[in-house]
Amino acid sequence: MDLYGLKKLMPEIFEKVKRDVRKVYKRHRAGLSLGLVEMGMFQQGFIGGMHFHPGTEIVMNKTPLKVILETQPYEVIWAYTYHILLHEYVHSLGVIDERKCREITLRISEEIFKETNHPAVILARKGIGAYLPDLKMVYIPPEQKPEGISIEYVYGFDSESQTYFS
């Protein structure tokens, strides 16, 4: 799978995220945009995704996606995409505290996937380091929005409730 192929799957994955959050957390939000941006990676790790609080955009970093696409099987690629979108969607619901967001993301993942060895549960519990042990995840405050980033928009979901960017 390449980035283009993943981009085509992202709307379906994001729709699942929204259904799962509604089922477990009993909350939802419409009017979001989904995008891919080049935020790079650095020695201490990388930013997997961001929600620009209190805005309407969720973005995923293309650089680690490319690494994951090159090194991981489909199941991990899918689970990573699900995990990042879930985490950022929870932020978009007003959960600004990073620790609380991680707890909710883990709870939803465990309730949806049930098996403790499901890649989405492993990612929620241990982070991407479980699959790429030489990389470290860096979390950025949700109110920080990088200026001048170019967003490649993703389309292909229910435009009545969401907008996707890639």
JSON list of N, CA, C and O in Angstrom, two decimals, residues 41 43-46 67-68 71-72 76 122-123 126-137:
[
{"chain": "A", "resi": 41, "resn": "MET", "atom": "N", "xyz": [9.93, 14.67, 10.72]},
{"chain": "A", "resi": 41, "resn": "MET", "atom": "CA", "xyz": [10.30, 13.92, 11.91]},
{"chain": "A", "resi": 41, "resn": "MET", "atom": "C", "xyz": [11.62, 14.51, 12.40]},
{"chain": "A", "resi": 41, "resn": "MET", "atom": "O", "xyz": [12.34, 15.13, 11.63]},
{"chain": "A", "resi": 43, "resn": "GLN", "atom": "N", "xyz": [14.90, 14.13, 15.70]},
{"chain": "A", "resi": 43, "resn": "GLN", "atom": "CA", "xyz": [15.62, 13.16, 16.51]},
{"chain": "A", "resi": 43, "resn": "GLN", "atom": "C", "xyz": [14.80, 12.64, 17.69]},
{"chain": "A", "resi": 43, "resn": "GLN", "atom": "O", "xyz": [14.88, 11.47, 18.02]},
{"chain": "A", "resi": 44, "resn": "GLN", "atom": "N", "xyz": [14.03, 13.47, 18.33]},
{"chain": "A", "resi": 44, "resn": "GLN", "atom": "CA", "xyz": [13.27, 13.05, 19.49]},
{"chain": "A", "resi": 44, "resn": "GLN", "atom": "C", "xyz": [11.98, 12.31, 19.13]},
{"chain": "A", "resi": 44, "resn": "GLN", "atom": "O", "xyz": [11.32, 11.78, 19.99]},
{"chain": "A", "resi": 45, "resn": "GLY", "atom": "N", "xyz": [11.60, 12.30, 17.87]},
{"chain": "A", "resi": 45, "resn": "GLY", "atom": "CA", "xyz": [10.38, 11.62, 17.49]},
{"chain": "A", "resi": 45, "resn": "GLY", "atom": "C", "xyz": [9.61, 12.38, 16.43]},
{"chain": "A", "resi": 45, "resn": "GLY", "atom": "O", "xyz": [10.20, 13.00, 15.57]},
{"chain": "A", "resi": 46, "resn": "PHE", "atom": "N", "xyz": [8.30, 12.34, 16.51]},
{"chain": "A", "resi": 46, "resn": "PHE", "atom": "CA", "xyz": [7.46, 13.01, 15.53]},
{"chain": "A", "resi": 46, "resn": "PHE", "atom": "C", "xyz": [6.07, 13.26, 16.09]},
{"chain": "A", "resi": 46, "resn": "PHE", "atom": "O", "xyz": [5.68, 12.68, 17.09]},
{"chain": "A", "resi": 67, "resn": "VAL", "atom": "N", "xyz": [6.86, 6.16, 6.50]},
{"chain": "A", "resi": 67, "resn": "VAL", "atom": "CA", "xyz": [7.72, 5.17, 7.16]},
{"chain": "A", "resi": 67, "resn": "VAL", "atom": "C", "xyz": [6.90, 3.93, 7.51]},
{"chain": "A", "resi": 67, "resn": "VAL", "atom": "O", "xyz": [7.33, 2.79, 7.26]},
{"chain": "A", "resi": 68, "resn": "ILE", "atom": "N", "xyz": [5.74, 4.13, 8.08]},
{"chain": "A", "resi": 68, "resn": "ILE", "atom": "CA", "xyz": [4.88, 3.02, 8.48]},
{"chain": "A", "resi": 68, "resn": "ILE", "atom": "C", "xyz": [4.42, 2.23, 7.25]},
{"chain": "A", "resi": 68, "resn": "ILE", "atom": "O", "xyz": [4.41, 1.00, 7.26]},
{"chain": "A", "resi": 71, "resn": "THR", "atom": "N", "xyz": [7.27, -0.02, 6.18]},
{"chain": "A", "resi": 71, "resn": "THR", "atom": "CA", "xyz": [7.85, -1.00, 7.11]},
{"chain": "A", "resi": 71, "resn": "THR", "atom": "C", "xyz": [6.85, -1.92, 7.80]},
{"chain": "A", "resi": 71, "resn": "THR", "atom": "O", "xyz": [7.26, -2.91, 8.40]},
{"chain": "A", "resi": 72, "resn": "GLN", "atom": "N", "xyz": [5.57, -1.60, 7.73]},
{"chain": "A", "resi": 72, "resn": "GLN", "atom": "CA", "xyz": [4.59, -2.33, 8.53]},
{"chain": "A", "resi": 72, "resn": "GLN", "atom": "C", "xyz": [3.56, -3.03, 7.66]},
{"chain": "A", "resi": 72, "resn": "GLN", "atom": "O", "xyz": [3.23, -2.57, 6.56]},
{"chain": "A", "resi": 76, "resn": "VAL", "atom": "N", "xyz": [-1.24, -3.06, 10.75]},
{"chain": "A", "resi": 76, "resn": "VAL", "atom": "CA", "xyz": [-0.64, -2.00, 11.59]},
{"chain": "A", "resi": 76, "resn": "VAL", "atom": "C", "xyz": [-0.86, -0.64, 10.94]},
{"chain": "A", "resi": 76, "resn": "VAL", "atom": "O", "xyz": [-1.15, 0.35, 11.63]},
{"chain": "A", "resi": 122, "resn": "ILE", "atom": "N", "xyz": [-2.87, -2.08, 21.01]},
{"chain": "A", "resi": 122, "resn": "ILE", "atom": "CA", "xyz": [-1.44, -1.97, 21.31]},
{"chain": "A", "resi": 122, "resn": "ILE", "atom": "C", "xyz": [-0.96, -0.54, 21.10]},
{"chain": "A", "resi": 122, "resn": "ILE", "atom": "O", "xyz": [-0.25, 0.01, 21.95]},
{"chain": "A", "resi": 123, "resn": "LEU", "atom": "N", "xyz": [-1.37, 0.10, 20.01]},
{"chain": "A", "resi": 123, "resn": "LEU", "atom": "CA", "xyz": [-0.98, 1.49, 19.76]},
{"chain": "A", "resi": 123, "resn": "LEU", "atom": "C", "xyz": [-1.53, 2.42, 20.83]},
{"chain": "A", "resi": 123, "resn": "LEU", "atom": "O", "xyz": [-0.84, 3.33, 21.29]},
{"chain": "A", "resi": 126, "resn": "LYS", "atom": "N", "xyz": [0.61, 1.40, 24.10]},
{"chain": "A", "resi": 126, "resn": "LYS", "atom": "CA", "xyz": [2.07, 1.53, 24.10]},
{"chain": "A", "resi": 126, "resn": "LYS", "atom": "C", "xyz": [2.61, 2.56, 23.12]},
{"chain": "A", "resi": 126, "resn": "LYS", "atom": "O", "xyz": [3.79, 2.90, 23.17]},
{"chain": "A", "resi": 127, "resn": "GLY", "atom": "N", "xyz": [1.80, 3.01, 22.19]},
{"chain": "A", "resi": 127, "resn": "GLY", "atom": "CA", "xyz": [2.27, 3.95, 21.18]},
{"chain": "A", "resi": 127, "resn": "GLY", "atom": "C", "xyz": [2.95, 3.26, 20.02]},
{"chain": "A", "resi": 127, "resn": "GLY", "atom": "O", "xyz": [3.11, 2.04, 20.00]},
{"chain": "A", "resi": 128, "resn": "ILE", "atom": "N", "xyz": [3.37, 4.05, 19.06]},
{"chain": "A", "resi": 128, "resn": "ILE", "atom": "CA", "xyz": [3.99, 3.51, 17.84]},
{"chain": "A", "resi": 128, "resn": "ILE", "atom": "C", "xyz": [5.31, 2.81, 18.15]},
{"chain": "A", "resi": 128, "resn": "ILE", "atom": "O", "xyz": [5.76, 1.96, 17.37]},
{"chain": "A", "resi": 129, "resn": "GLY", "atom": "N", "xyz": [5.91, 3.09, 19.28]},
{"chain": "A", "resi": 129, "resn": "GLY", "atom": "CA", "xyz": [7.14, 2.43, 19.67]},
{"chain": "A", "resi": 129, "resn": "GLY", "atom": "C", "xyz": [7.00, 0.92, 19.77]},
{"chain": "A", "resi": 129, "resn": "GLY", "atom": "O", "xyz": [8.00, 0.20, 19.68]},
{"chain": "A", "resi": 130, "resn": "ALA", "atom": "N", "xyz": [5.80, 0.43, 19.94]},
{"chain": "A", "resi": 130, "resn": "ALA", "atom": "CA", "xyz": [5.58, -1.01, 19.96]},
{"chain": "A", "resi": 130, "resn": "ALA", "atom": "C", "xyz": [5.90, -1.64, 18.61]},
{"chain": "A", "resi": 130, "resn": "ALA", "atom": "O", "xyz": [6.29, -2.81, 18.54]},
{"chain": "A", "resi": 131, "resn": "TYR", "atom": "N", "xyz": [5.78, -0.87, 17.53]},
{"chain": "A", "resi": 131, "resn": "TYR", "atom": "CA", "xyz": [6.06, -1.37, 16.19]},
{"chain": "A", "resi": 131, "resn": "TYR", "atom": "C", "xyz": [7.33, -0.76, 15.60]},
{"chain": "A", "resi": 131, "resn": "TYR", "atom": "O", "xyz": [7.96, -1.38, 14.75]},
{"chain": "A", "resi": 132, "resn": "LEU", "atom": "N", "xyz": [7.66, 0.44, 16.01]},
{"chain": "A", "resi": 132, "resn": "LEU", "atom": "CA", "xyz": [8.88, 1.11, 15.57]},
{"chain": "A", "resi": 132, "resn": "LEU", "atom": "C", "xyz": [9.65, 1.56, 16.81]},
{"chain": "A", "resi": 132, "resn": "LEU", "atom": "O", "xyz": [9.60, 2.72, 17.19]},
{"chain": "A", "resi": 133, "resn": "PRO", "atom": "N", "xyz": [10.35, 0.65, 17.45]},
{"chain": "A", "resi": 133, "resn": "PRO", "atom": "CA", "xyz": [10.94, 0.95, 18.75]},
{"chain": "A", "resi": 133, "resn": "PRO", "atom": "C", "xyz": [12.00, 2.04, 18.75]},
{"chain": "A", "resi": 133, "resn": "PRO", "atom": "O", "xyz": [12.29, 2.62, 19.79]},
{"chain": "A", "resi": 134, "resn": "ASP", "atom": "N", "xyz": [12.53, 2.39, 17.59]},
{"chain": "A", "resi": 134, "resn": "ASP", "atom": "CA", "xyz": [13.55, 3.44, 17.55]},
{"chain": "A", "resi": 134, "resn": "ASP", "atom": "C", "xyz": [12.96, 4.84, 17.41]},
{"chain": "A", "resi": 134, "resn": "ASP", "atom": "O", "xyz": [13.69, 5.82, 17.40]},
{"chain": "A", "resi": 135, "resn": "LEU", "atom": "N", "xyz": [11.65, 4.93, 17.29]},
{"chain": "A", "resi": 135, "resn": "LEU", "atom": "CA", "xyz": [11.00, 6.23, 17.18]},
{"chain": "A", "resi": 135, "resn": "LEU", "atom": "C", "xyz": [10.23, 6.54, 18.45]},
{"chain": "A", "resi": 135, "resn": "LEU", "atom": "O", "xyz": [9.71, 5.64, 19.10]},
{"chain": "A", "resi": 136, "resn": "LYS", "atom": "N", "xyz": [10.13, 7.81, 18.77]},
{"chain": "A", "resi": 136, "resn": "LYS", "atom": "CA", "xyz": [9.37, 8.23, 19.94]},
{"chain": "A", "resi": 136, "resn": "LYS", "atom": "C", "xyz": [8.29, 9.21, 19.50]},
{"chain": "A", "resi": 136, "resn": "LYS", "atom": "O", "xyz": [8.53, 10.07, 18.67]},
{"chain": "A", "resi": 137, "resn": "MET", "atom": "N", "xyz": [7.11, 9.07, 20.07]},
{"chain": "A", "resi": 137, "resn": "MET", "atom": "CA", "xyz": [6.00, 9.96, 19.76]},
{"chain": "A", "resi": 137, "resn": "MET", "atom": "C", "xyz": [6.17, 11.24, 20.56]},
{"chain": "A", "resi": 137, "resn": "MET", "atom": "O", "xyz": [6.48, 11.20, 21.74]}
]
